XYZ file of C-alpha atoms in Angstrom:
730
model
C -13.399 22.533 16.427
C -13.704 25.494 18.765
C -10.498 26.534 20.480
C -12.033 25.944 23.915
C -15.242 23.996 24.426
C -17.115 21.683 26.771
C -17.280 18.103 25.532
C -18.144 14.571 26.540
C -15.701 11.797 25.704
C -18.018 10.427 22.994
C -18.296 13.877 21.392
C -14.520 14.173 21.222
C -13.973 10.656 19.853
C -16.591 11.219 17.132
C -14.899 14.419 15.944
C -11.521 12.821 15.189
C -10.050 9.714 13.606
C -8.220 8.896 16.812
C -7.108 10.158 20.220
C -3.427 9.470 20.794
C -1.316 9.537 23.922
C 2.020 10.676 22.428
C 5.440 9.166 23.046
C 6.554 11.974 25.371
C 3.894 10.970 27.908
C 4.432 8.641 30.827
C 2.538 5.390 31.315
C -1.033 5.217 32.603
C -0.888 5.895 36.346
C -4.453 5.877 37.716
C -4.472 2.092 37.550
C -1.284 1.579 39.518
C -1.671 -0.494 42.654
C -0.120 2.205 44.856
C -2.814 4.809 44.030
C -5.765 2.818 45.366
C -7.276 5.752 47.251
C -7.113 8.106 44.261
C -8.773 5.447 42.135
C -11.480 4.734 44.733
C -12.451 8.397 45.111
C -12.543 8.986 41.358
C -14.728 5.940 40.697
C -17.061 6.866 43.550
C -17.577 10.285 41.958
C -18.353 8.663 38.611
C -20.724 6.171 40.225
C -22.691 8.875 42.038
C -23.021 10.881 38.847
C -24.269 7.942 36.782
C -26.667 6.673 39.454
C -28.296 10.069 39.968
C -31.650 9.798 38.175
C -31.967 13.531 37.502
C -28.439 14.850 37.477
C -28.601 18.621 37.090
C -24.870 19.169 37.353
C -22.517 16.979 35.284
C -19.213 15.808 36.712
C -16.629 18.239 35.337
C -13.169 16.696 34.882
C -11.548 20.086 34.272
C -9.272 20.962 31.348
C -7.952 18.591 28.692
C -5.043 20.105 26.754
C -3.824 18.950 23.361
C -3.307 19.569 19.680
C -5.200 18.476 16.608
C -2.741 17.067 14.098
C -2.824 15.610 10.613
C -5.247 16.018 7.753
C -5.927 12.370 6.972
C -6.087 10.735 9.424
C -6.986 13.581 11.804
C -6.039 12.882 15.421
C -6.051 14.569 18.816
C -2.666 14.390 20.556
C -3.194 14.585 24.328
C -0.778 16.758 26.280
C -2.661 16.988 29.576
C -5.592 14.785 30.582
C -4.059 11.447 29.680
C -5.043 9.779 32.969
C -8.654 10.971 32.929
C -9.213 10.124 29.252
C -7.741 6.645 29.662
C -10.037 5.941 32.596
C -13.017 7.231 30.603
C -12.145 4.916 27.709
C -11.957 1.915 30.041
C -15.229 2.977 31.675
C -17.030 3.195 28.310
C -15.698 -0.216 27.262
C -16.633 -1.900 30.545
C -20.193 -0.553 30.624
C -20.699 -1.441 26.942
C -19.656 -5.039 27.668
C -21.660 -5.259 30.894
C -24.875 -3.797 29.469
C -24.840 -5.259 25.959
C -23.895 -2.094 24.067
C -20.644 -3.394 22.568
C -21.741 -2.787 18.971
C -22.592 0.848 19.751
C -19.266 1.213 21.537
C -17.313 -0.177 18.581
C -19.116 2.091 16.119
C -17.672 5.078 17.988
C -14.397 3.725 19.341
C -13.175 1.295 16.663
C -11.970 2.021 13.131
C -10.501 -0.134 10.374
C -7.018 0.579 11.737
C -7.864 -0.329 15.344
C -8.871 1.462 18.518
C -9.571 5.174 18.108
C -8.041 5.691 21.550
C -4.445 4.546 21.664
C -1.051 4.925 23.278
C 2.071 5.699 21.248
C 4.284 5.354 24.325
C 4.947 1.674 23.686
C 3.815 -0.684 20.919
C 2.475 -3.260 23.385
C 0.104 -0.648 24.854
C -1.120 0.271 21.371
C -1.718 -3.392 20.547
C -3.605 -3.893 23.821
C -6.040 -1.041 23.148
C -6.605 -2.315 19.585
C -7.361 -5.814 20.839
C -9.557 -4.638 23.711
C -11.689 -2.387 21.517
C -12.207 -5.171 18.969
C -12.853 -7.958 21.507
C -16.303 -9.518 21.431
C -15.691 -12.538 23.652
C -15.814 -11.044 27.162
C -18.885 -12.176 29.093
C -19.438 -10.932 32.649
C -21.230 -13.044 35.219
C -22.045 -12.903 38.890
C -19.300 -14.217 41.094
C -16.648 -13.044 38.634
C -14.390 -11.044 40.934
C -11.720 -10.179 38.389
C -12.379 -9.032 34.846
C -8.622 -8.849 34.294
C -8.436 -12.649 34.624
C -11.042 -12.981 31.871
C -9.044 -10.669 29.615
C -5.667 -12.301 30.261
C -7.168 -15.727 29.468
C -8.376 -14.605 26.036
C -6.559 -16.005 22.998
C -5.901 -12.503 21.670
C -4.085 -11.391 24.841
C -0.297 -11.700 24.655
C 1.226 -12.571 28.007
C 4.148 -10.252 27.237
C 1.704 -7.340 27.540
C 1.601 -7.895 31.297
C 5.102 -6.433 31.518
C 3.862 -3.167 29.991
C 3.130 -0.712 32.866
C 0.233 0.877 30.981
C -1.449 -2.450 30.208
C -0.924 -3.650 33.771
C -2.472 -0.440 35.128
C -5.436 -0.739 32.741
C -6.178 -4.245 34.014
C -6.052 -2.996 37.602
C -8.409 -0.127 36.780
C -10.857 -2.461 35.010
C -10.977 -4.666 38.104
C -11.719 -1.586 40.210
C -14.468 -0.446 37.822
C -15.933 -3.957 37.910
C -16.012 -3.977 41.705
C -17.654 -0.538 41.856
C -20.226 -0.839 39.076
C -21.100 -4.473 38.337
C -24.052 -4.597 40.751
C -25.568 -1.328 39.508
C -28.811 -2.088 37.668
C -29.474 1.192 35.847
C -28.366 1.653 32.227
C -25.165 3.539 32.931
C -23.814 3.275 29.372
C -26.767 5.186 27.934
C -26.360 7.882 30.583
C -22.606 8.030 30.022
C -23.005 8.533 26.256
C -25.992 10.892 26.431
C -24.873 14.161 24.819
C -28.213 15.925 25.398
C -27.957 15.572 29.185
C -24.249 14.851 29.673
C -23.152 13.233 32.932
C -19.372 13.573 32.601
C -17.721 16.453 30.778
C -14.362 18.169 30.437
C -13.101 21.460 29.071
C -11.151 20.950 25.876
C -8.345 23.437 25.144
C -6.327 23.471 21.915
C -2.813 24.612 22.870
C -1.951 25.836 19.377
C -5.111 27.931 19.109
C -4.271 29.679 22.370
C -0.673 30.300 21.419
C 0.544 27.794 23.977
C 3.280 25.330 23.253
C 4.349 21.865 24.233
C 7.177 23.523 26.178
C 4.659 25.369 28.342
C 2.760 22.172 28.948
C 5.946 20.384 29.990
C 6.813 23.187 32.393
C 3.291 23.128 33.809
C 3.878 19.476 34.586
C 7.335 20.089 36.088
C 9.053 18.049 33.443
C 11.506 20.603 32.127
C 12.252 21.346 28.485
C 11.168 18.472 26.251
C 13.560 16.684 23.935
C 12.580 15.876 20.375
C 12.205 12.243 19.386
C 15.603 12.286 17.741
C 17.236 14.048 20.677
C 15.856 11.358 22.976
C 17.237 8.658 20.695
C 20.535 10.464 20.278
C 20.938 10.837 24.042
C 20.558 7.090 24.440
C 22.776 6.343 21.443
C 25.616 8.511 22.722
C 25.578 6.726 26.067
C 25.490 3.435 24.173
C 28.449 4.511 22.005
C 30.616 4.783 25.097
C 30.739 0.988 25.102
C 32.478 0.664 21.709
C 35.923 1.701 20.523
C 34.688 3.922 17.670
C 32.073 5.605 19.851
C 33.681 9.041 20.084
C 34.260 9.192 16.330
C 30.663 8.215 15.536
C 29.291 10.691 18.079
C 31.314 13.464 16.455
C 29.934 12.565 13.017
C 26.390 12.579 14.396
C 26.795 16.282 15.144
C 28.845 17.249 12.106
C 28.951 15.761 8.601
C 25.947 13.467 8.989
C 23.909 16.363 10.299
C 24.894 18.308 7.177
C 23.733 15.407 4.992
C 20.298 15.154 6.592
C 19.883 18.909 6.755
C 20.501 19.202 3.022
C 17.936 16.493 2.260
C 15.373 17.907 4.694
C 15.581 21.330 3.052
C 15.317 19.865 -0.422
C 12.346 17.609 0.364
C 10.689 19.836 2.972
C 10.717 17.007 5.510
C 11.598 17.355 9.181
C 15.319 16.893 9.762
C 14.829 14.810 12.922
C 12.327 12.567 11.188
C 14.795 11.680 8.422
C 17.606 11.032 10.879
C 15.466 8.742 13.031
C 14.114 6.954 9.973
C 17.609 5.993 8.887
C 18.505 4.503 12.250
C 15.193 2.649 12.498
C 15.773 1.289 9.005
C 19.277 0.097 9.847
C 17.881 -1.638 12.933
C 15.255 -3.193 10.661
C 17.890 -4.588 8.308
C 19.838 -6.013 11.227
C 16.690 -7.684 12.554
C 15.872 -9.206 9.144
C 19.379 -10.639 8.918
C 19.086 -12.052 12.426
C 15.817 -13.982 12.169
C 16.016 -17.673 11.429
C 13.585 -19.423 9.129
C 10.801 -17.705 7.235
C 8.732 -14.773 8.388
C 5.665 -16.941 8.964
C 7.592 -19.053 11.486
C 8.372 -16.037 13.697
C 6.478 -15.450 16.924
C 4.229 -12.416 17.198
C 6.795 -10.436 19.181
C 9.298 -10.598 16.325
C 6.672 -9.942 13.662
C 5.492 -6.844 15.501
C 9.059 -5.661 15.983
C 9.882 -5.994 12.290
C 6.716 -4.210 11.184
C 7.333 -1.429 13.662
C 10.937 -0.866 12.588
C 10.018 -0.961 8.910
C 7.419 1.782 9.029
C 8.224 3.951 12.055
C 9.913 7.292 11.523
C 9.388 8.421 15.104
C 10.801 7.479 18.466
C 11.192 3.859 19.544
C 12.045 3.345 23.225
C 15.705 2.570 23.855
C 14.694 -0.439 25.940
C 13.331 -2.083 22.808
C 16.545 -1.493 20.852
C 18.503 -2.977 23.726
C 16.209 -5.973 24.080
C 16.681 -6.870 20.409
C 20.386 -5.882 20.349
C 19.686 -3.643 17.358
C 22.838 -1.541 17.543
C 25.689 -3.858 18.338
C 29.186 -2.799 17.356
C 28.960 -4.466 13.942
C 25.748 -2.685 12.982
C 27.013 0.667 14.258
C 30.116 0.240 12.110
C 27.855 -0.459 9.140
C 25.784 2.664 9.906
C 29.011 4.664 9.937
C 30.143 3.253 6.586
C 26.782 3.910 4.939
C 26.386 7.481 6.192
C 30.002 8.276 5.330
C 29.456 6.965 1.806
C 26.340 9.041 1.172
C 27.914 12.114 2.773
C 30.890 11.781 0.423
C 28.524 11.282 -2.539
C 25.922 13.881 -1.581
C 26.514 15.675 -4.889
C 25.760 12.476 -6.825
C 22.034 12.715 -7.528
C 21.673 9.102 -8.674
C 23.383 7.711 -5.581
C 21.521 10.019 -3.229
C 18.118 9.188 -4.746
C 18.236 5.631 -3.386
C 18.970 7.069 0.056
C 16.146 9.629 -0.179
C 13.612 7.036 -1.304
C 14.462 4.786 1.629
C 14.199 7.424 4.363
C 11.039 9.071 3.034
C 8.839 6.049 2.303
C 8.004 2.599 3.606
C 7.874 1.080 0.129
C 9.326 -2.442 0.142
C 11.091 -2.056 -3.200
C 12.830 1.175 -2.136
C 13.893 -0.476 1.113
C 15.257 -3.500 -0.754
C 17.248 -1.330 -3.165
C 18.705 0.654 -0.294
C 19.641 -2.558 1.509
C 21.403 -3.672 -1.667
C 23.564 -0.523 -1.467
C 24.090 -1.012 2.263
C 25.202 -4.590 1.722
C 27.740 -3.694 -0.954
C 29.166 -0.792 1.068
C 29.487 -3.119 4.042
C 31.426 -5.704 2.032
C 34.047 -3.089 1.095
C 34.816 -2.609 4.782
C 36.357 0.855 4.486
C 35.793 3.757 2.134
C 39.561 4.038 1.829
C 39.317 0.859 -0.249
C 36.936 2.539 -2.703
C 38.920 2.516 -5.944
C 37.863 2.866 -9.577
C 37.712 -0.917 -9.730
C 35.369 -0.992 -6.734
C 33.213 1.675 -8.393
C 32.955 -0.557 -11.466
C 31.992 -3.510 -9.263
C 29.376 -1.318 -7.575
C 27.921 -0.310 -10.941
C 27.584 -3.960 -11.959
C 26.137 -4.827 -8.567
C 23.493 -2.107 -8.853
C 22.602 -3.179 -12.382
C 22.125 -6.859 -11.507
C 20.433 -6.368 -8.142
C 18.211 -3.647 -9.591
C 17.037 -6.092 -12.265
C 16.375 -8.787 -9.658
C 14.496 -6.432 -7.324
C 12.418 -4.768 -10.058
C 11.221 -8.125 -11.325
C 10.228 -9.819 -8.107
C 7.048 -9.230 -6.148
C 8.197 -7.686 -2.859
C 5.107 -6.308 -1.141
C 5.195 -7.944 2.274
C 7.774 -9.045 4.827
C 8.050 -12.687 3.818
C 9.457 -12.077 0.294
C 11.395 -9.077 1.617
C 13.332 -11.224 4.101
C 13.909 -13.820 1.381
C 15.326 -11.099 -0.901
C 17.576 -9.854 1.914
C 19.028 -13.346 2.225
C 19.488 -13.556 -1.531
C 21.438 -10.289 -1.499
C 23.568 -11.485 1.419
C 24.450 -14.608 -0.571
C 25.119 -12.650 -3.771
C 27.335 -10.134 -1.939
C 29.873 -12.900 -1.322
C 30.663 -12.681 -5.041
C 30.585 -8.905 -5.517
C 34.119 -8.757 -6.937
C 33.486 -11.291 -9.694
C 29.745 -10.937 -10.038
C 29.442 -11.686 -13.759
C 31.844 -14.612 -13.498
C 29.813 -16.096 -10.638
C 26.479 -15.643 -12.418
C 27.848 -17.033 -15.682
C 28.642 -20.284 -13.874
C 25.800 -20.324 -11.343
C 22.152 -19.393 -10.936
C 21.380 -17.669 -7.653
C 19.374 -20.273 -5.759
C 16.887 -18.114 -3.844
C 15.704 -14.625 -2.973
C 14.118 -13.569 -6.252
C 11.959 -14.957 -9.050
C 13.439 -18.014 -10.757
C 12.846 -16.507 -14.184
C 14.835 -13.349 -13.402
C 17.641 -15.260 -11.656
C 18.039 -17.384 -14.783
C 17.886 -14.301 -17.013
C 20.718 -12.610 -15.079
C 22.881 -15.714 -15.488
C 22.093 -15.814 -19.198
C 23.063 -12.157 -19.633
C 26.236 -12.611 -17.570
C 27.362 -15.341 -19.971
C 26.808 -13.010 -22.930
C 28.799 -10.222 -21.258
C 31.649 -12.589 -20.396
C 31.733 -13.705 -24.034
C 31.561 -10.150 -25.407
C 31.930 -7.086 -23.158
C 29.931 -4.910 -25.572
C 26.771 -6.730 -24.487
C 26.896 -4.955 -21.115
C 26.114 -1.431 -22.326
C 23.650 -2.721 -24.928
C 21.676 -4.669 -22.341
C 21.854 -1.882 -19.762
C 20.450 0.620 -22.262
C 17.190 -1.311 -22.659
C 17.051 -2.557 -19.071
C 16.529 1.092 -18.108
C 13.321 1.239 -20.148
C 10.436 2.552 -18.040
C 8.335 -0.580 -18.542
C 10.947 -3.310 -18.934
C 12.914 -2.306 -15.819
C 15.526 -5.003 -16.303
C 13.429 -7.714 -17.953
C 14.783 -8.270 -21.462
C 14.956 -12.071 -21.662
C 12.106 -12.171 -24.189
C 14.113 -9.774 -26.392
C 17.068 -12.136 -26.294
C 14.711 -14.911 -27.417
C 13.590 -12.766 -30.364
C 17.204 -12.019 -31.261
C 18.407 -15.624 -31.472
C 20.329 -16.303 -34.659
C 18.815 -19.332 -36.398
C 22.204 -20.784 -37.327
C 24.233 -19.958 -34.223
C 21.285 -20.511 -31.828
C 22.503 -17.632 -29.660
C 21.320 -14.046 -29.347
C 22.727 -11.739 -31.995
C 23.491 -8.105 -31.086
C 22.222 -6.687 -34.369
C 18.936 -8.577 -34.091
C 18.671 -7.654 -30.423
C 19.111 -3.952 -31.064
C 16.638 -4.043 -33.955
C 13.954 -5.797 -31.903
C 14.633 -3.876 -28.696
C 14.404 -0.467 -30.363
C 10.920 -1.294 -31.651
C 9.756 -2.822 -28.367
C 10.997 0.269 -26.521
C 8.510 2.328 -28.533
C 5.685 -0.221 -28.359
C 5.917 -0.280 -24.556
C 6.456 3.456 -24.153
C 3.974 5.564 -22.221
C 3.019 7.315 -25.442
C 1.768 4.072 -26.986
C 0.522 2.277 -23.865
C -1.491 5.298 -22.729
C -2.704 6.248 -26.194
C -6.425 6.933 -26.343
C -6.414 5.308 -29.788
C -5.286 1.954 -28.331
C -3.058 1.332 -31.338
C -1.047 -1.469 -29.744
C -4.121 -3.314 -28.489
C -5.913 -3.086 -31.823
C -2.829 -4.019 -33.853
C -2.326 -7.135 -31.727
C -5.975 -8.083 -32.209
C -5.450 -8.134 -35.985
C -3.019 -11.010 -35.413
C -4.658 -12.981 -32.613
C -6.730 -12.867 -29.453
C -3.867 -11.673 -27.244
C -5.973 -10.824 -24.177
C -4.666 -12.219 -20.888
C -6.970 -14.138 -18.599
C -7.699 -12.279 -15.404
C -10.034 -14.752 -13.719
C -12.592 -17.206 -15.075
C -14.195 -15.671 -18.162
C -12.723 -12.255 -17.419
C -9.970 -11.091 -19.775
C -7.816 -7.990 -19.934
C -6.669 -5.770 -22.793
C -3.892 -4.877 -20.258
C -3.479 -1.667 -18.299
C -0.432 0.598 -18.798
C 0.369 0.962 -15.079
C 3.962 0.121 -14.150
C 4.554 1.367 -10.618
C 4.883 -2.181 -9.243
C 6.159 -5.480 -10.561
C 2.730 -6.989 -9.990
C 1.143 -4.450 -12.340
C 3.742 -5.189 -15.018
C 3.816 -8.967 -14.551
C 0.025 -9.317 -14.733
C -0.270 -7.188 -17.850
C 2.133 -6.429 -20.700
C 4.959 -8.649 -19.425
C 2.578 -11.546 -20.055
C 1.791 -10.306 -23.537
C 5.413 -9.909 -24.690
C 5.856 -13.689 -24.447
C 2.951 -14.375 -26.815
C 3.515 -15.265 -30.461
C 1.254 -12.415 -31.560
C 3.545 -9.862 -29.917
C 6.649 -11.332 -31.561
C 4.890 -11.293 -34.932
C 3.890 -7.663 -34.409
C 7.451 -6.617 -33.508
C 8.728 -8.147 -36.727
C 5.897 -6.592 -38.715
C 6.280 -2.944 -37.651
C 8.824 -0.713 -39.330
C 11.127 1.960 -37.936
C 8.223 4.402 -37.723
C 6.373 2.267 -35.220
C 3.282 4.436 -34.765
C 2.687 4.795 -38.503
C 3.093 1.040 -38.897
C 0.532 0.385 -36.177
C -2.004 2.663 -37.855
C -1.551 0.850 -41.186
C -1.937 -2.545 -39.539
C -5.136 -1.421 -37.830
C -6.514 0.137 -41.029
C -5.949 -3.104 -42.962
C -7.458 -5.381 -40.310
C -9.438 -8.308 -41.679
C -9.664 -10.785 -38.820
C -13.459 -10.883 -38.457
C -15.465 -11.692 -35.361
C -15.509 -9.651 -32.192
C -11.839 -8.721 -32.663
C -12.673 -6.911 -35.902
C -15.429 -4.986 -34.135
C -13.111 -3.855 -31.338
C -10.414 -2.880 -33.839
C -12.891 -0.720 -35.773
C -14.450 0.715 -32.612
C -11.769 1.706 -30.052
C -14.519 3.290 -27.950
C -15.332 -0.272 -26.855
C -11.946 -0.469 -25.111
C -12.373 3.071 -23.833
C -15.609 2.051 -22.096
C -13.667 -0.549 -20.071
C -12.048 1.731 -17.484
C -10.023 -1.179 -16.105
C -9.492 -2.719 -19.549
C -11.567 -5.803 -18.662
C -14.177 -7.745 -20.626
C -16.227 -10.837 -19.878
C -15.780 -13.270 -22.751
C -17.830 -16.396 -23.181
C -17.494 -17.880 -26.627
C -18.691 -15.313 -29.124
C -20.434 -13.166 -26.520
C -18.450 -10.159 -25.311
C -19.446 -7.966 -22.381
C -17.652 -4.683 -21.737
C -17.028 -4.075 -18.021
C -16.957 -0.504 -16.743
C -15.411 -1.774 -13.484
C -13.906 -5.166 -12.700
C -17.044 -7.332 -12.373
C -20.718 -7.473 -13.294
C -21.418 -5.669 -10.029
C -20.430 -2.536 -11.916
C -22.177 -1.286 -15.045
C -21.543 -3.317 -18.170
C -22.480 -3.270 -21.840
C -22.819 -5.893 -24.568
C -20.354 -5.351 -27.417
C -22.586 -5.602 -30.497
C -25.571 -3.629 -29.182
C -23.071 -1.081 -27.851
C -21.584 -0.665 -31.342
C -25.028 -0.588 -32.980
C -26.040 2.306 -30.729
C -22.836 4.177 -31.652
C -23.655 3.644 -35.327
C -27.142 5.074 -34.810
C -25.541 8.129 -33.214
C -23.415 8.707 -36.302
C -26.413 8.291 -38.603
C -28.428 10.708 -36.490
C -25.566 13.199 -36.560
C -25.389 12.955 -40.359
C -29.213 13.133 -40.581
C -29.306 9.697 -42.212
C -31.483 8.021 -39.577
C -34.780 6.507 -40.711
C -37.830 8.606 -39.862
C -39.444 5.574 -38.179
C -36.815 5.818 -35.425
C -37.835 8.843 -33.382
C -35.502 8.208 -30.418
C -33.000 5.681 -29.084
C -30.518 5.118 -26.270
C -28.226 2.542 -24.779
C -29.092 0.978 -21.414
C -26.045 -0.282 -19.556
C -26.868 -2.446 -16.556
C -25.247 -4.061 -13.551
C -25.601 -7.476 -11.938
C -27.051 -10.350 -13.955
C -29.248 -8.190 -16.179
C -28.572 -7.903 -19.912
C -27.658 -4.581 -21.479
C -29.748 -3.504 -24.464
C -30.445 -0.865 -27.074
C -33.738 0.966 -26.644
C -35.497 2.289 -29.761
C -38.666 4.315 -30.149
C -40.089 2.953 -33.400
C -43.235 4.608 -34.755
C -44.076 5.894 -31.266
C -43.623 2.473 -29.620
C -40.715 1.347 -27.430
C -38.675 -1.670 -28.518
C -35.600 -3.298 -27.028
C -32.762 -4.879 -28.999
C -30.669 -7.554 -27.302
C -27.786 -9.674 -28.506
C -27.145 -13.158 -27.161
C -26.205 -16.614 -28.358
C -29.151 -16.543 -30.783
C -28.048 -13.248 -32.313
C -29.991 -9.970 -32.396
C -33.557 -10.129 -31.077
C -36.279 -7.496 -30.691
C -38.644 -7.274 -27.718
C -41.697 -5.091 -27.226
C -42.117 -4.687 -23.467
C -39.530 -4.039 -20.785
C -41.703 -5.366 -17.918
C -43.422 -8.301 -19.686
C -41.290 -8.785 -22.797
C -42.458 -10.573 -25.922
C -40.137 -11.230 -28.821
C -41.337 -9.620 -32.036
C -40.239 -9.736 -35.634
C -37.366 -7.431 -36.534
C -38.437 -4.706 -39.026
C -36.721 -4.953 -42.398
C -35.123 -1.534 -41.980
C -33.495 -2.655 -38.733
C -32.423 -5.973 -40.261
C -30.762 -4.125 -43.131
C -29.087 -1.737 -40.707
C -27.700 -4.637 -38.644
C -26.472 -6.379 -41.815
C -24.730 -3.170 -42.846
C -23.000 -2.660 -39.504
C -22.288 -6.329 -38.852
C -21.301 -8.349 -41.904
C -21.632 -12.082 -41.381
C -17.994 -12.524 -40.358
C -18.393 -9.886 -37.605
C -21.015 -12.028 -35.906
C -18.962 -15.205 -36.120
């Protein structure tokens, strides 16, 4: 966008993903009750401009200062012009509702994430603008003196919003707009949004493009030098620390060793120092809030739900009033913050320890946050770093191993299971000194998947019986795909006479599985594992209905693992394959595939890996003997039929080797989408024919538009018999 230009509000909103009133701004003021005269004069000017049939001179609202920030999403951060832009937003919304242009309004002012005009000053203001922009249940009628009453009575309006100064001022302004403009009969919304003959304009100025800074803007507005988000938080925190006995010590650490810790990380990761520091404190407040709530997440009121979501994801400033209202930093939590930051400062040279910290403060991933909480909880139970002995370090290692296994093998992708996992870790932390002994006698009752809780108890019993199990288990728990889930390996390793897992058998099986589930094999373009399994059985896992999966290799989340290869490893075919392969796993797989003799569609897929390759998401539609290859996840994407697909590939090879019959002058495969059937097109003796495969077998048709089944030429019959022996069609 030009550095300085004349715009209407609609033109600006259509050029960006959102317009944001940043945290450093004050609340909306033009709607305050005490500025009635200012409001009246401003609305009168707007009314005159919109009523003028042939306005030759638009109303110029002077300069709007700000910065364009972000690359996706791309937003305009307002530094001067907040009051005028807010009033313009309310004016556009009101006229759209009044004149029946709400859909047009929402196309410009509403995105998937909410209102494109929003306040970052306070979460309640942001929620109000989101709700207002999306509302479709406001109906104006004569005799309705107050539109604010209509809004407040809506189900989507939270009464707590009325305590937000910005929301309160917006309601007052909407009432004033209603009183000034309701009786006007001309189409004001169309005039307001007309960019060819604009009625209301302003001069946009990008501060960065003109070499101006936020500091200059602050001075222009007599506000003095601005504080960063973290400096604002720190100023409040230091005053808050005066109320606790360790306050001076914590304040000193804020400026010294903890600053060194965050500075080191910020330089390494190229992330703003202040952002990391604030993120840590917001995260610690988040943990405290999760520990505080009673009952499940779904039982919480909206205020608490919003608070938890905000703490979990925000790396910027949160008003001190909110921290105080929720008692986020009581003396106990501040002591815990001190312990945690001291620990990571002392271990800043330990890359493994520091990685958990980095992951937590640089992402809002639930799993990373759960793993960091696990560390926080253990550190808290020690009480003082002076108590950190070699024995404690050993306990910590065991704690990280067990909790890592539990976290990696539980679906934690929303707040409800996250809070449940927090409670499970709180309960488990009571036994941190004798963790294996506790688990050997008990199964953790909640917090994580039942299967993994039982597996950890099973492994604890083995370790208690023989300490050498610990390192053996840990070695394979670290596998990139298993990530702690080795219970199925213990099942494979059970000694028939003793009926318990045997270490020699376990190591033998685990070493082969480690290769089978390695990235090299799972991401192989030859699909050796998939094809080898098909020689033994139909191992495919049901996705939904008649849709089945060869399994994708993705492993970034537990859901991806649990819905794919972790389902396969429990199947008899997988156990048989593990026993069948030798030490050279890849060579063994190739031999198994080469000697395949299973018949049916499985044999065809084994001999033609390009069939799997066609399925970008590794999905097929399987109904009896009929197999459809899906390029996407459903029939809405392109799909092919297995046997005609393979027949076309065979024709390609014959054509390449110049072995194709002269009667076939051209051919091609027609993949389709929807309910249509894919087919092989052949130009036979200058006529077009279409080969289909269905429950009746291969059939030949002579017309695509008005098809008639015709007799299959002998040459084609022989070709089909050659490519598809009888058992391949079974």
